[in-house]
mmCIF file of C-alpha atoms in Angstrom:
data_model
loop_
_atom_site.group_PDB
_atom_site.id
_atom_site.type_symbol
_atom_site.label_atom_id
_atom_site.label_comp_id
_atom_site.label_asym_id
_atom_site.label_seq_id
_atom_site.Cartn_x
_atom_site.Cartn_y
_atom_site.Cartn_z
ATOM 1 C CA GLN A 1 -0.002 -0.001 -0.005
ATOM 2 C CA VAL A 2 2.852 2.407 0.815
ATOM 3 C CA ALA A 3 4.471 1.888 -2.526
ATOM 4 C CA LEU A 4 1.147 2.247 -4.465
ATOM 5 C CA LEU A 5 0.301 5.461 -2.633
ATOM 6 C CA ALA A 6 3.722 6.894 -3.319
ATOM 7 C CA ALA A 7 3.568 5.806 -7.049
ATOM 8 C CA LEU A 8 0.204 7.599 -7.401
ATOM 9 C CA ASP A 9 1.390 10.629 -5.366
ATOM 10 C CA LEU A 10 -1.314 10.146 -2.761
ATOM 11 C CA GLU A 11 0.870 9.498 0.201
ATOM 12 C CA GLN A 12 0.237 12.955 1.781
ATOM 13 C CA ARG A 13 -3.538 12.384 1.674
ATOM 14 C CA SER A 14 -3.453 9.035 3.355
ATOM 15 C CA GLU A 15 -3.589 9.065 7.165
ATOM 16 C CA SER A 16 -4.726 5.542 7.453
ATOM 17 C CA PRO A 17 -4.207 4.203 11.039
ATOM 18 C CA ASP A 18 -2.787 0.971 9.482
ATOM 19 C CA LEU A 19 -0.150 2.898 7.550
ATOM 20 C CA ILE A 20 0.816 5.038 10.502
ATOM 21 C CA ALA A 21 1.211 1.930 12.599
ATOM 22 C CA TYR A 22 3.191 0.198 9.917
ATOM 23 C CA GLU A 23 5.580 3.234 9.686
ATOM 24 C CA ALA A 24 6.030 3.194 13.457
ATOM 25 C CA ALA A 25 6.630 -0.560 13.691
ATOM 26 C CA SER A 26 8.816 -0.997 10.531
ATOM 27 C CA PRO A 27 10.441 2.270 9.625
ATOM 28 C CA VAL A 28 13.051 0.759 7.350
ATOM 29 C CA GLN A 29 10.562 -1.292 5.411
ATOM 30 C CA TYR A 30 8.194 1.679 5.213
ATOM 31 C CA THR A 31 11.029 3.820 3.793
ATOM 32 C CA ALA A 32 12.076 1.193 1.295
ATOM 33 C CA SER A 33 8.440 0.739 0.128
ATOM 34 C CA ARG A 34 7.904 4.462 -0.270
ATOM 35 C CA GLN A 35 11.153 4.843 -2.233
ATOM 36 C CA LEU A 36 10.098 2.015 -4.501
ATOM 37 C CA GLY A 37 6.761 3.723 -5.294
ATOM 38 C CA ARG A 38 8.430 7.123 -5.805
ATOM 39 C CA SER A 39 11.008 5.479 -8.139
ATOM 40 C CA ALA A 40 8.340 3.903 -10.200
ATOM 41 C CA ARG A 41 6.466 7.241 -10.471
ATOM 42 C CA PHE A 42 9.648 8.923 -11.510
ATOM 43 C CA ARG A 43 10.437 6.417 -14.292
ATOM 44 C CA ILE A 44 6.829 6.702 -15.682
ATOM 45 C CA GLU A 45 7.052 10.490 -15.751
ATOM 46 C CA VAL A 46 10.505 10.588 -17.438
ATOM 47 C CA VAL A 47 9.871 7.881 -20.007
ATOM 48 C CA THR A 48 6.546 9.388 -21.073
ATOM 49 C CA SER A 49 8.136 12.950 -21.104
ATOM 50 C CA TYR A 50 10.723 11.725 -23.580
ATOM 51 C CA ARG A 51 8.033 9.933 -25.641
ATOM 52 C CA PHE A 52 10.035 6.689 -25.290
ATOM 53 C CA THR A 53 13.122 8.151 -26.922
ATOM 54 C CA CYS A 54 16.632 7.713 -25.584
ATOM 55 C CA ALA A 55 17.991 11.283 -24.678
ATOM 56 C CA LEU A 56 21.507 10.145 -25.495
ATOM 57 C CA THR A 57 21.285 8.293 -28.767
ATOM 58 C CA GLY A 58 17.718 9.362 -30.019
ATOM 59 C CA TYR A 59 16.735 5.665 -30.230
ATOM 60 C CA HIS A 60 12.965 5.302 -30.377
ATOM 61 C CA ARG A 61 11.196 2.089 -29.863
ATOM 62 C CA ARG A 62 9.732 2.410 -33.436
ATOM 63 C CA ARG A 63 13.092 3.311 -35.016
ATOM 64 C CA SER A 64 15.938 0.924 -35.678
ATOM 65 C CA ILE A 65 19.224 1.217 -33.799
ATOM 66 C CA ARG A 66 20.895 2.060 -37.044
ATOM 67 C CA GLN A 67 18.671 5.156 -37.542
ATOM 68 C CA ALA A 68 19.351 6.218 -33.913
ATOM 69 C CA SER A 69 23.117 5.929 -34.322
ATOM 70 C CA SER A 70 22.980 7.730 -37.687
ATOM 71 C CA ARG A 71 21.082 10.574 -35.901
ATOM 72 C CA LEU A 72 23.790 10.652 -33.135
ATOM 73 C CA ARG A 73 26.672 10.904 -35.696
ATOM 74 C CA THR A 74 24.801 13.684 -37.479
ATOM 75 C CA SER A 75 24.243 15.613 -34.329
ATOM 76 C CA ARG A 76 27.919 15.261 -33.276
ATOM 77 C CA ARG A 77 29.097 16.561 -36.730
ATOM 78 C CA SER A 78 26.898 19.584 -36.512
ATOM 79 C CA ALA A 79 28.183 20.297 -32.947
ATOM 80 C CA GLY A 80 31.778 20.224 -34.187
ATOM 81 C CA GLY A 81 32.620 16.934 -32.436
#
């Protein structure tokens, strides 16, 4: 529940007695679960922001690796590298 609430960015709104008791009883596990959910939310936000395209190579899941490497070489040449 902790990871799910963190992934959905609802952890501040949840004041469930069960979750409060879980945090008090197992602070290390609570923190790990919370971090797992936050990490999942971050990955979803970043991947969708880049529209499933690699920021470094330009590889897109619908393009071939050859097209992505060609794009990378072209951008290096235009940057003087």
